[in-house]
CSV table of C-alpha atoms in Angstrom, one decimal:
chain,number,residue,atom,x,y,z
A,902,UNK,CA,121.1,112.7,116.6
A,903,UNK,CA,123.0,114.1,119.3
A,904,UNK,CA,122.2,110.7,121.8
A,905,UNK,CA,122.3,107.1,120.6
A,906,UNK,CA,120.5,105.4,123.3
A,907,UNK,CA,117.5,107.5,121.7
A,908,UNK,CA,117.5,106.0,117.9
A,909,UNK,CA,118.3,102.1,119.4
A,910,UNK,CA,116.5,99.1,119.1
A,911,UNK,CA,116.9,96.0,120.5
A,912,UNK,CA,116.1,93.0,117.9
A,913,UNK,CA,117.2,89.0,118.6
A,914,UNK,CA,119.0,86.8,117.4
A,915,UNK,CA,119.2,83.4,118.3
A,916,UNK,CA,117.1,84.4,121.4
A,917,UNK,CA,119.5,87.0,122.3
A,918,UNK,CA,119.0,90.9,122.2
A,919,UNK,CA,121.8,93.1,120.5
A,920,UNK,CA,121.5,97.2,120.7
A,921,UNK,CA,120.7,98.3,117.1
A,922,UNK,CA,121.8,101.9,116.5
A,923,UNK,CA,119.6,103.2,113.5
A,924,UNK,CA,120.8,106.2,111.9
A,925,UNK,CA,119.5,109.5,111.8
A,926,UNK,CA,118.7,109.5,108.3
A,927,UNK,CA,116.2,106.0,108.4
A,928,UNK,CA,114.8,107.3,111.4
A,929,UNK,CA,110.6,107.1,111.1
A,930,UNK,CA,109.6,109.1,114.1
A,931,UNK,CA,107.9,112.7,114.2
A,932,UNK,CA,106.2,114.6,117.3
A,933,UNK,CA,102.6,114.3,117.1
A,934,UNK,CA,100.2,117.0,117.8
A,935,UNK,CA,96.2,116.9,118.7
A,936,UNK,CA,93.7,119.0,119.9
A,937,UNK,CA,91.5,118.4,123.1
A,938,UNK,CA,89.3,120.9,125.2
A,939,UNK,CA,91.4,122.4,128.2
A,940,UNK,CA,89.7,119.8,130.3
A,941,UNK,CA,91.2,117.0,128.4
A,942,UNK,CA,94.5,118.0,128.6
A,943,UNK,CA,95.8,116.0,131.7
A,944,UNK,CA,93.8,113.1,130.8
A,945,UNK,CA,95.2,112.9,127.5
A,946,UNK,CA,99.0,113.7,128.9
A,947,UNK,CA,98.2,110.3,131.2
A,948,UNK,CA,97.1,108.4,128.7
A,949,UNK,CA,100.2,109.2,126.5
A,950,UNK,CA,102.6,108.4,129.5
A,951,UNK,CA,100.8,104.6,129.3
A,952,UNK,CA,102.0,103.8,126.0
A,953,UNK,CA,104.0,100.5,125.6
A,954,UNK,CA,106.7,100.2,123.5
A,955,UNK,CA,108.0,96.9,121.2
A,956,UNK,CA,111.7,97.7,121.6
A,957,UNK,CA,112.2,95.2,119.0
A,958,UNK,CA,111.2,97.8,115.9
A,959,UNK,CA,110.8,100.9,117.9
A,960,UNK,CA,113.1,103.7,119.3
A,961,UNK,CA,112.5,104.2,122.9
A,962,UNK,CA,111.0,107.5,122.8
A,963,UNK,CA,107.9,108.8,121.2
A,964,UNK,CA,106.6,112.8,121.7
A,965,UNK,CA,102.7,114.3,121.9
A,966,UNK,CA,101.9,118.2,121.5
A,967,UNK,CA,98.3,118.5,122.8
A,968,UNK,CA,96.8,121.9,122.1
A,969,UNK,CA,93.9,123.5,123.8
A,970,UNK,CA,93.4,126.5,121.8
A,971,UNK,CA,94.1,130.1,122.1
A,972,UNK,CA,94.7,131.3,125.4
A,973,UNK,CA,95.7,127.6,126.8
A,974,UNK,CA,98.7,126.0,127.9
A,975,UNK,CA,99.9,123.1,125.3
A,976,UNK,CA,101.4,120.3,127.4
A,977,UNK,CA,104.3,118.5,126.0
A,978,UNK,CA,104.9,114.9,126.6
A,979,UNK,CA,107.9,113.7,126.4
A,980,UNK,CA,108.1,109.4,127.0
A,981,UNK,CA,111.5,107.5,127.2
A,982,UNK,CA,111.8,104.4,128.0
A,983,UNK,CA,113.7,103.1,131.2
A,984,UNK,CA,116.1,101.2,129.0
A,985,UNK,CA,116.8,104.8,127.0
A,986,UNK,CA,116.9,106.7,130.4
A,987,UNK,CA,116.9,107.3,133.7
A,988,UNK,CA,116.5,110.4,136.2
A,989,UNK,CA,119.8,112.0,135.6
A,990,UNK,CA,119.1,112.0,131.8
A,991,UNK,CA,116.0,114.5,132.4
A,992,UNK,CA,118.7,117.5,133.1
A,993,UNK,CA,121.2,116.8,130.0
A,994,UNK,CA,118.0,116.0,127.8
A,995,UNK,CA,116.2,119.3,128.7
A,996,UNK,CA,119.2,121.8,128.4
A,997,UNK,CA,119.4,120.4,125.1
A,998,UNK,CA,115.5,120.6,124.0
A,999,UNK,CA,116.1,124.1,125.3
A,1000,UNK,CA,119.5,124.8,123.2
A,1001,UNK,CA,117.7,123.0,119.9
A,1002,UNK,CA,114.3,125.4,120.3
A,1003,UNK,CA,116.1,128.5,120.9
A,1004,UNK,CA,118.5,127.6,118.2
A,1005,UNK,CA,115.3,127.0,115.7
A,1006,UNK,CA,113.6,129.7,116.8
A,1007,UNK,CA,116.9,132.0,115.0
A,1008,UNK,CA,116.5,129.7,112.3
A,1009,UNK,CA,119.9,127.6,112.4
A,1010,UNK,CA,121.0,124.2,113.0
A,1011,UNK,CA,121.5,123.8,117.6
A,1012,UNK,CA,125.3,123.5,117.5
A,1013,UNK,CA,126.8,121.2,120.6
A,1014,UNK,CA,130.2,120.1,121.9
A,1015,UNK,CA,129.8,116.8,120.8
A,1016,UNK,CA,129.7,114.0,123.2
A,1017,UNK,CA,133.3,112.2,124.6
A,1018,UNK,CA,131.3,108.4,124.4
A,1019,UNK,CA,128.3,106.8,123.6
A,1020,UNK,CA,125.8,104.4,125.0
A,1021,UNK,CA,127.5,101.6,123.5
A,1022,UNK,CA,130.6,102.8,124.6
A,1023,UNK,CA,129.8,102.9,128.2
A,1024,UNK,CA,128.5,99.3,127.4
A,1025,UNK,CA,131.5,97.6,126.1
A,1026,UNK,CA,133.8,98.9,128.9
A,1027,UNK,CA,131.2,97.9,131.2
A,1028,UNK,CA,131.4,94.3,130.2
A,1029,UNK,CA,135.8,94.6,130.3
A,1030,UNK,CA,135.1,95.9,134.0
A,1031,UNK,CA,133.3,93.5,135.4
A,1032,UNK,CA,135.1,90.2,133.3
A,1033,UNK,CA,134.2,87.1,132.9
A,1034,UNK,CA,132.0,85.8,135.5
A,1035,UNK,CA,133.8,81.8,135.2
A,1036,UNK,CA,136.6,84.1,136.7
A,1037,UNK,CA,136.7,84.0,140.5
A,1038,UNK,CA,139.0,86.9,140.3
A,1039,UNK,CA,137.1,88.8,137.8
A,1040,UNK,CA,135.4,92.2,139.3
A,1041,UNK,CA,132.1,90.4,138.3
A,1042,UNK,CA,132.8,87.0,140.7
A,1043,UNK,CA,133.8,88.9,143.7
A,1044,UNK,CA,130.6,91.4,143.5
A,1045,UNK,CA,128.6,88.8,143.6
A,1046,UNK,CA,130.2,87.0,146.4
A,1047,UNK,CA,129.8,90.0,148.3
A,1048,UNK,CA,126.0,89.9,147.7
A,1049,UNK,CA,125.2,86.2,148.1
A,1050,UNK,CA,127.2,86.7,151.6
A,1051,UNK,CA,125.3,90.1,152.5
A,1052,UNK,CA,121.9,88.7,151.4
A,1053,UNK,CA,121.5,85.5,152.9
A,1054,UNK,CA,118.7,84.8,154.8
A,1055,UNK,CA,117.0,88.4,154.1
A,1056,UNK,CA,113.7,88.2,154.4
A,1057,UNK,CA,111.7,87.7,151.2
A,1058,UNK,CA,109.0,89.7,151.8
A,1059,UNK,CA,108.0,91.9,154.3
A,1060,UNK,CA,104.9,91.9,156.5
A,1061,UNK,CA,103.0,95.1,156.9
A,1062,UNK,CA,99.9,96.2,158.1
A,1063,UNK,CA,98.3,96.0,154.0
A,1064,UNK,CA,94.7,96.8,153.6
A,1065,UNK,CA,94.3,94.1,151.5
A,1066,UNK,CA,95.8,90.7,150.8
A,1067,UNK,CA,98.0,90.7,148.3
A,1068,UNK,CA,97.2,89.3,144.6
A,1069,UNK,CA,98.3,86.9,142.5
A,1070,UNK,CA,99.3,89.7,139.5
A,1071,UNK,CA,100.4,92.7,141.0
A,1072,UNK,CA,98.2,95.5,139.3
A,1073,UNK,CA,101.2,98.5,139.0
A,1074,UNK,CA,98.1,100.9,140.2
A,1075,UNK,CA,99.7,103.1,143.1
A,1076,UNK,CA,98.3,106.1,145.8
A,1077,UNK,CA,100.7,108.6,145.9
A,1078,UNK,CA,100.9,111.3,148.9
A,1079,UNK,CA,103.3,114.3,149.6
A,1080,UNK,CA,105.8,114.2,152.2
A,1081,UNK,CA,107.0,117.2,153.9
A,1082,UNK,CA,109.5,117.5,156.4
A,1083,UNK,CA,110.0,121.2,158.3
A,1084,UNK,CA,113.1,123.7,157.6
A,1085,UNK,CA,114.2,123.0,161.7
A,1086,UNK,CA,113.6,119.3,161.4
A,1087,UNK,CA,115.9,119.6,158.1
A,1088,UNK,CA,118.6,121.1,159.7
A,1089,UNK,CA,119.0,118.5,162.9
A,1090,UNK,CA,118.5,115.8,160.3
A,1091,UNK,CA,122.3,117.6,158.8
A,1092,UNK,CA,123.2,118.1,162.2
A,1093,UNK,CA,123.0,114.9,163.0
A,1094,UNK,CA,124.6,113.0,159.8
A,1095,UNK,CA,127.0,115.2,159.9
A,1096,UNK,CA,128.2,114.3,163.8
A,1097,UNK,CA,127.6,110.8,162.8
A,1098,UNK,CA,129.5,110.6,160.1
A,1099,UNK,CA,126.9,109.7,157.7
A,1100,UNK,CA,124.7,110.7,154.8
A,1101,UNK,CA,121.5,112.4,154.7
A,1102,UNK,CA,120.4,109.4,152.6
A,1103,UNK,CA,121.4,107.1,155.6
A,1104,UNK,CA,120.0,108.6,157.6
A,1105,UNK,CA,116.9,109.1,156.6
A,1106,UNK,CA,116.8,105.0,155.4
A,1107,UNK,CA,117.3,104.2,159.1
A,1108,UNK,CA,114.5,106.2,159.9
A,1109,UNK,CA,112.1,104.7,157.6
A,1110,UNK,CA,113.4,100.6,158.5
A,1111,UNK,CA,112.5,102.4,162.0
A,1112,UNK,CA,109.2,103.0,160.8
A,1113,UNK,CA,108.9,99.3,159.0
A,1114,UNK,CA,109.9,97.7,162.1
A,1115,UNK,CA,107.7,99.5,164.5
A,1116,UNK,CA,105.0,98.9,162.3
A,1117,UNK,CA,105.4,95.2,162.8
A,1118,UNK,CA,107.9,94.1,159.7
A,1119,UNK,CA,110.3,92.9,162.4
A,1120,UNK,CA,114.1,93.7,162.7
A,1121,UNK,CA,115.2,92.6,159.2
A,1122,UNK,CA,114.7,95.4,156.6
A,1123,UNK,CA,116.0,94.8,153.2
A,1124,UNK,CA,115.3,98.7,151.6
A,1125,UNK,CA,116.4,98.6,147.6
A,1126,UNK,CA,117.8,102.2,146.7
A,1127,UNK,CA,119.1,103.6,143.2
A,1128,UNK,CA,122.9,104.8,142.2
A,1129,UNK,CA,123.1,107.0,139.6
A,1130,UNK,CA,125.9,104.6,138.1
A,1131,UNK,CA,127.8,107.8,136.3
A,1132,UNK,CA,131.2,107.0,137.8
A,1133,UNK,CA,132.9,108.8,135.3
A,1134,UNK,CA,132.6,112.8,134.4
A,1135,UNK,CA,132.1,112.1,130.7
A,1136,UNK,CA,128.9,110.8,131.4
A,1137,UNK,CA,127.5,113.7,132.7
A,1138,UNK,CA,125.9,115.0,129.6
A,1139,UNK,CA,124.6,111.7,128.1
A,1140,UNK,CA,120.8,110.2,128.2
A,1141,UNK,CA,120.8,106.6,128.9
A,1142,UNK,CA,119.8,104.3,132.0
A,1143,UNK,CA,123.4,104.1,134.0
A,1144,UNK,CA,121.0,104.1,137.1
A,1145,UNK,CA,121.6,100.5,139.2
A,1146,UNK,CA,120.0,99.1,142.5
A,1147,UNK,CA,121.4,98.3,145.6
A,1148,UNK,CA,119.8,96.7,148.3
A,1149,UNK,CA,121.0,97.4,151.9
A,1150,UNK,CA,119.7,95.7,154.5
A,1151,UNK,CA,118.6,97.3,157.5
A,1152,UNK,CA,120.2,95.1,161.2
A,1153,UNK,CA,117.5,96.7,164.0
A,1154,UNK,CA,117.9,93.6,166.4
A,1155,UNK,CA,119.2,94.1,170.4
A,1156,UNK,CA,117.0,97.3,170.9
A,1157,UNK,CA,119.7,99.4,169.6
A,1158,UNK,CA,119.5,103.1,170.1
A,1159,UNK,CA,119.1,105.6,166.8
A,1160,UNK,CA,122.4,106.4,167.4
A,1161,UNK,CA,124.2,103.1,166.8
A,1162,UNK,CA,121.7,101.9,164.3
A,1163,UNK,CA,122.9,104.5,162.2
A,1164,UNK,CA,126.6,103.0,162.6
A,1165,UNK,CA,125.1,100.1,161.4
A,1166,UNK,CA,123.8,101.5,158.7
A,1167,UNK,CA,126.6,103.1,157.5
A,1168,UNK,CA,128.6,100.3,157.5
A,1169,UNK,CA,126.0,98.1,154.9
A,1170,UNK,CA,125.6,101.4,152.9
A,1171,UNK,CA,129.2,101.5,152.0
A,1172,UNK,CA,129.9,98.0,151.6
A,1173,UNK,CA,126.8,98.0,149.2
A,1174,UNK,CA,128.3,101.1,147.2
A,1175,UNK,CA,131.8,99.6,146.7
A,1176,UNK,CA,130.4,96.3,144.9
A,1177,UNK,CA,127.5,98.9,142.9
A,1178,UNK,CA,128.6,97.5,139.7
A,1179,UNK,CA,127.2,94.3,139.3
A,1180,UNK,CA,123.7,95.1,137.2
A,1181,UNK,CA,120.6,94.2,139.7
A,1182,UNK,CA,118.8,92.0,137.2
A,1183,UNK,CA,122.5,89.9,136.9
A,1184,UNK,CA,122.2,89.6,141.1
A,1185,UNK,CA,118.9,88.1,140.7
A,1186,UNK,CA,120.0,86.0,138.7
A,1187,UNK,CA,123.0,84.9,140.3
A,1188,UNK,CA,120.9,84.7,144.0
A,1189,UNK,CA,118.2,83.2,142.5
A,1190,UNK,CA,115.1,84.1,144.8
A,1191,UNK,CA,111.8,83.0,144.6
A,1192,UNK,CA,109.9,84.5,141.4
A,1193,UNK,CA,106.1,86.0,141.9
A,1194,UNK,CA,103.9,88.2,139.4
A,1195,UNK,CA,103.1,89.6,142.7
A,1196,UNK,CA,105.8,91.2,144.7
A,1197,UNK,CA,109.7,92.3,143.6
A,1198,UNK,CA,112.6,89.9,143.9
A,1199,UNK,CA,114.6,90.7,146.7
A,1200,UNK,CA,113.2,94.0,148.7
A,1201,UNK,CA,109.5,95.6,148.1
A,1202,UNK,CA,110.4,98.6,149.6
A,1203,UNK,CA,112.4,101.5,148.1
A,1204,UNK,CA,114.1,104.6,148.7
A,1205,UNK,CA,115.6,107.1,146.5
A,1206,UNK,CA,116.7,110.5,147.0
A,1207,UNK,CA,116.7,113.1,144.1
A,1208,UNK,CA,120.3,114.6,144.1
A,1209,UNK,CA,120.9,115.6,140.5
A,1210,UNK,CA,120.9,119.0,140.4
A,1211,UNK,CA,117.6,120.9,139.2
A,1212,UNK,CA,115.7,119.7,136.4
A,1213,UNK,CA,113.5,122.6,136.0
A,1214,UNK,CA,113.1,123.2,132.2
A,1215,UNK,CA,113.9,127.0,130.6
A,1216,UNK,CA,112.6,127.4,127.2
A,1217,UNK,CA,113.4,130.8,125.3
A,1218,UNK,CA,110.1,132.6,124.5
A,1219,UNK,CA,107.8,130.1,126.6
A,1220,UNK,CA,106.9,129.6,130.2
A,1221,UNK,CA,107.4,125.9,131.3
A,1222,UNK,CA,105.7,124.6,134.4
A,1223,UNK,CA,105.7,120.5,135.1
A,1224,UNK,CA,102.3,118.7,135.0
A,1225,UNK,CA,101.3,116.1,137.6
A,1226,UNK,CA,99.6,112.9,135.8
A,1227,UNK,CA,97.2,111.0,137.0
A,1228,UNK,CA,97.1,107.3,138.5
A,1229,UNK,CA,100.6,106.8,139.6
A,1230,UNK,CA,102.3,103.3,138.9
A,1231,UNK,CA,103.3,101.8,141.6
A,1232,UNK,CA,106.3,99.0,141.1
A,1233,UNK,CA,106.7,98.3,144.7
A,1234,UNK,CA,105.0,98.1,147.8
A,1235,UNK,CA,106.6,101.3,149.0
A,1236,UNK,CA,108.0,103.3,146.6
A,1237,UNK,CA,109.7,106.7,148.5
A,1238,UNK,CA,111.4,109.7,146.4
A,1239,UNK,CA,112.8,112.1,148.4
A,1240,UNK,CA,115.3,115.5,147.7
A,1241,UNK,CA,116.2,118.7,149.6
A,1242,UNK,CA,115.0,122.1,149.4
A,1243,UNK,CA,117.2,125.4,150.8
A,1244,UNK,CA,116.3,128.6,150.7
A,1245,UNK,CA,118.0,131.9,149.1
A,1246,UNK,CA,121.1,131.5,151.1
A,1247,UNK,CA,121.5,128.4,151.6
A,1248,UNK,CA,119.9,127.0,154.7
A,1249,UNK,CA,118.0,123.9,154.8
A,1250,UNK,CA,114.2,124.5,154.0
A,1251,UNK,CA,112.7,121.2,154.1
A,1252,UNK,CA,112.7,117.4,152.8
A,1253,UNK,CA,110.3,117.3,150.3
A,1254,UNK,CA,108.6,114.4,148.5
A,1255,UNK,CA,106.5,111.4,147.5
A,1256,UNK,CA,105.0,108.2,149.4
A,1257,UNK,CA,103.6,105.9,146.2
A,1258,UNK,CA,102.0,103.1,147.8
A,1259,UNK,CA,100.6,100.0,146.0
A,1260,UNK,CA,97.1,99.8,145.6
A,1261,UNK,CA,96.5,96.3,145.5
A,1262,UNK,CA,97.8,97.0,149.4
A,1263,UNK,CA,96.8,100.1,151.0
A,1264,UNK,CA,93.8,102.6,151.2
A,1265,UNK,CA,94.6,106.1,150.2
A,1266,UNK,CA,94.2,107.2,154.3
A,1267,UNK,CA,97.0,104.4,155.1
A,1268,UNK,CA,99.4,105.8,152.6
A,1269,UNK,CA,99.1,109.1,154.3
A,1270,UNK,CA,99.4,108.0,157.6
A,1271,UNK,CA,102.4,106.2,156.7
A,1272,UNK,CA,103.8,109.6,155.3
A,1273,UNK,CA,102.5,111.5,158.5
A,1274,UNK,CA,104.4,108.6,160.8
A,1275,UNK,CA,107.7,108.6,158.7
A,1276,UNK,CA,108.0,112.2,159.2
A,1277,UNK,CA,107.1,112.1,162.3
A,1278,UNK,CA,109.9,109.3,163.3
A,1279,UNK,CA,112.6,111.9,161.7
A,1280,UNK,CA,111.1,114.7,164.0
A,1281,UNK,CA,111.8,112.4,167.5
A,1282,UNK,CA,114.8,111.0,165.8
A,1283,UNK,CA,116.7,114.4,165.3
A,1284,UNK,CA,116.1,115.5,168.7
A,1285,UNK,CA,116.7,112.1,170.6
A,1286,UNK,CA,119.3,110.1,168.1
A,1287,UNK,CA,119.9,108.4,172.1
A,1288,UNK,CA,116.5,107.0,172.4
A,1289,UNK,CA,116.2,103.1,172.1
A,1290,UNK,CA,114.1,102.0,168.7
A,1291,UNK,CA,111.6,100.8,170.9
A,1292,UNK,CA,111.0,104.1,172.1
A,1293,UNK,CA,110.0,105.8,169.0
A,1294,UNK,CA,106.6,106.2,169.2
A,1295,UNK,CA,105.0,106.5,165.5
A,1296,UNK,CA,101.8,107.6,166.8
A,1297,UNK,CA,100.8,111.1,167.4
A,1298,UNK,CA,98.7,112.1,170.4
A,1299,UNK,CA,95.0,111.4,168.8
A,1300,UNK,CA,95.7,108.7,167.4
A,1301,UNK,CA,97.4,107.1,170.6
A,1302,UNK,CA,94.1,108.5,172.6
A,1303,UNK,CA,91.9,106.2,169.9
A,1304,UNK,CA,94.1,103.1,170.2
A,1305,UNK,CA,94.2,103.3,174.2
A,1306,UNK,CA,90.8,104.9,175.0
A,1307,UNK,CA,88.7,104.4,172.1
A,1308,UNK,CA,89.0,101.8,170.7
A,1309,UNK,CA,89.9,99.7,173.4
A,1310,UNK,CA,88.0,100.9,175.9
A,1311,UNK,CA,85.9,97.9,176.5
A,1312,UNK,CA,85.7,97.6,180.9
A,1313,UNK,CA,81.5,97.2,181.7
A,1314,UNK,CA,79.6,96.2,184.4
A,1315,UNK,CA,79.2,92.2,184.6
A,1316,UNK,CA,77.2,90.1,187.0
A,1317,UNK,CA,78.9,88.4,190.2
A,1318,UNK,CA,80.7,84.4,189.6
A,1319,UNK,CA,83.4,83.0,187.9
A,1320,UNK,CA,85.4,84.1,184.8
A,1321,UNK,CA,84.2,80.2,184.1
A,1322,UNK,CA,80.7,80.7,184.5
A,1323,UNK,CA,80.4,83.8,182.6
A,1324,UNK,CA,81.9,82.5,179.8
A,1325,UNK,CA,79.7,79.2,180.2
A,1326,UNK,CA,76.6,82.0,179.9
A,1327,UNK,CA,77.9,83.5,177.2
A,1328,UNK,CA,78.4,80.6,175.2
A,1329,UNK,CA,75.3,78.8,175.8
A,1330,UNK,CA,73.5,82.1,175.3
């Protein structure tokens, strides 16, 4: 009742969708409950997160209770869809499952401030901001000029080191490993944004187009990135999808030093963030890149950093821990999610997070490396912001000792004549 976006549907007509609001009172929707064995229970929380909603007829948001018996946790799923919601919604939508069970549990009605605006709201003045595109003064035109300016001649797709070719049909199956970043590399990492007048979030993309680039995707990295879109306080407390993309491309060419790539940087970052309003699927429209089922329009590679506040949940008279799912989805090649930790009082204790890589692409052990080289190349980084790119080695000292001594260690003993004549023996042998 409390947030539209969560009772709309999205019929056509005439080939075009419209957001239906259905009220609260026609609403067909109920949490459903089962009971599995305690070993069932994150298979069947998995299974849940796969369902696939017809927007058309049904409200973006459906809700399982699986119970385990006496004794056992219950798990709670709770599926949105992206067009209902996006990371920051996960805070507002928790405080007020927490609000409504508490208040339930005293047996009353929750009671809420009610909302400033709306889903729709935030829609209609959307569409007055950004005007008519047939406008070349319209906020909409210039945007996009911006973009088809920025983005010309970005690569299409990047070459890394894959595993495996690519297919045809990109499978959405992902390998997903931790990344973890020490306390003391945490605090240079602040040290040094702060001195160089840019974000954490910058600099850590530099690092990782460092990374791409050494790893042989050259010295154009397009790296897409989310904005939570919320440029106004009254949409604090709302669920809906206000997230956008941005893609910022990443200038490594001339052998620049950390240092001034992170100049760089910084100047694409916020030139992307002042023309943030145009929707990304409008850009791709507009731009018009080559289509594949295979691969993402525009960058494969993306980086977000988690800086909503915390999400944990608090539930009166329960205690609430999250559940990790199985078989993540991968929708890009790389897919990096990132956000801070600090301890008691305050000081940095790490940069936690995940490396989901696409399966179709990389082994499991590649996906890790990549993780162990990225933090790695924030380690040197930190401590040596002077160094060249081309200095950054990504390889620790084992792994150096195999490419070097091991695996190319191929010198043997040959018999006496020409590099001719030994190859004319080898060939006729």
């Amino acid at each position: 009742d409390r947030h539209e976006a969560l009772r709309t549907v999205f019929p056509t007509t005439d080939g075009e969708p419209y957001q239906q609001i259905i009220p609260t009172d026609q609403l067909d929707w109920q949490l459903k409950t089962a009971r599995v064995a305690p070993v069932e229970l994150t298979g069947a929380a998995t299974r849940a997160t796969q369902y696939a909603f017809d927007l058309s007829t049904e409200i973006p948001i459906k809700a399982w209770l699986f119970l385990a018996g006496v004794g056992e946790p219950a798990v709670l799923v709770i599926l949105i869809h992206h067009i209902a919601g996006d990371g920051w919604s996960i805070a507002p939508l928790g405080r007020d499952l927490a609000t409504a069970y508490a208040a339930r549990r005293e047996g009353r009605a929750p009671q809420w401030t009610e909302l400033p605006v709306q889903y729709a709201d935030y829609a209609i003045w959307q569409r007055e901001l950004l005007g008519d595109d047939t406008d070349p003064d319209s906020l909409m035109s210039r945007q996009v000029a911006y973009w088809r300016q920025m983005l010309t001649g970005s690569p299409e797709e990047l070459e890394l080191p894959f595993d495996h070719p690519r297919p045809a049909v990109a499978s959405r199956r992902g390998h997903s490993v931790q990344l973890q970043v020490s306390g003391d590399v945490h605090a240079r990492l602040l040290e040094l944004a702060k001195a160089e007048g840019v974000t954490l979030f910058m600099l850590l993309q530099a690092a990782l187009a460092v990374l791409l680039s050494r790893l042989g995707a050259g010295t154009d990295i397009p790296i897409g990135s989310a904005v939570a879109g919320r440029t106004d306080e009254a949409l604090d407390e709302l669920v809906g999808c206000f997230v956008n993309t941005l893609v910022v491309r990443t200038d490594l060419s001339g052998d620049p030093t950390f240092r001034q790539l992170l100049g760089r940087v910084r100047e694409a970052g916020l030139g992307a963030f002042a023309n943030q309003d145009v929707p990304f699927e409008r850009l791709v429209e507009e731009l018009a890149p080559s289509r594949s089922l295979a691969r993402q329009p525009l960058f494969q590679i993306v980086l977000t950093m988690h800086n909503t506040g915390e999400n944990s949940l608090e539930i009166p008279g329960l205690e609430v821990e999250r559940l990790r799912t199985e078989r993540p989805a991968a929708k890009f090649d790389l897919d990096v999610m990132i956000g801070e930790d600090f301890d008691a009082d305050g000081r940095p204790a790490g940069v936690l997070g995940n490396v989901t890589a696409a399966a179709d692409l990389f082994d499991p052990e590649s996906v890790r490396l990549l993780a162990e080289r990225w933090a790695r190349v924030l380690d040197v980084v930190s401590a040596q912001p002077q160094l060249a790119l081309s200095a950054v080695d990504v390889l620790d000292t084992v792994e150096r000792e195999s490419v070097v001594a091991g695996w190319n260690a191929t010198a043997g003993a040959v018999s006496a004549g020409t590099v001719a004549g030994l190859f004319e023996a080898r060939a006729a042998e």
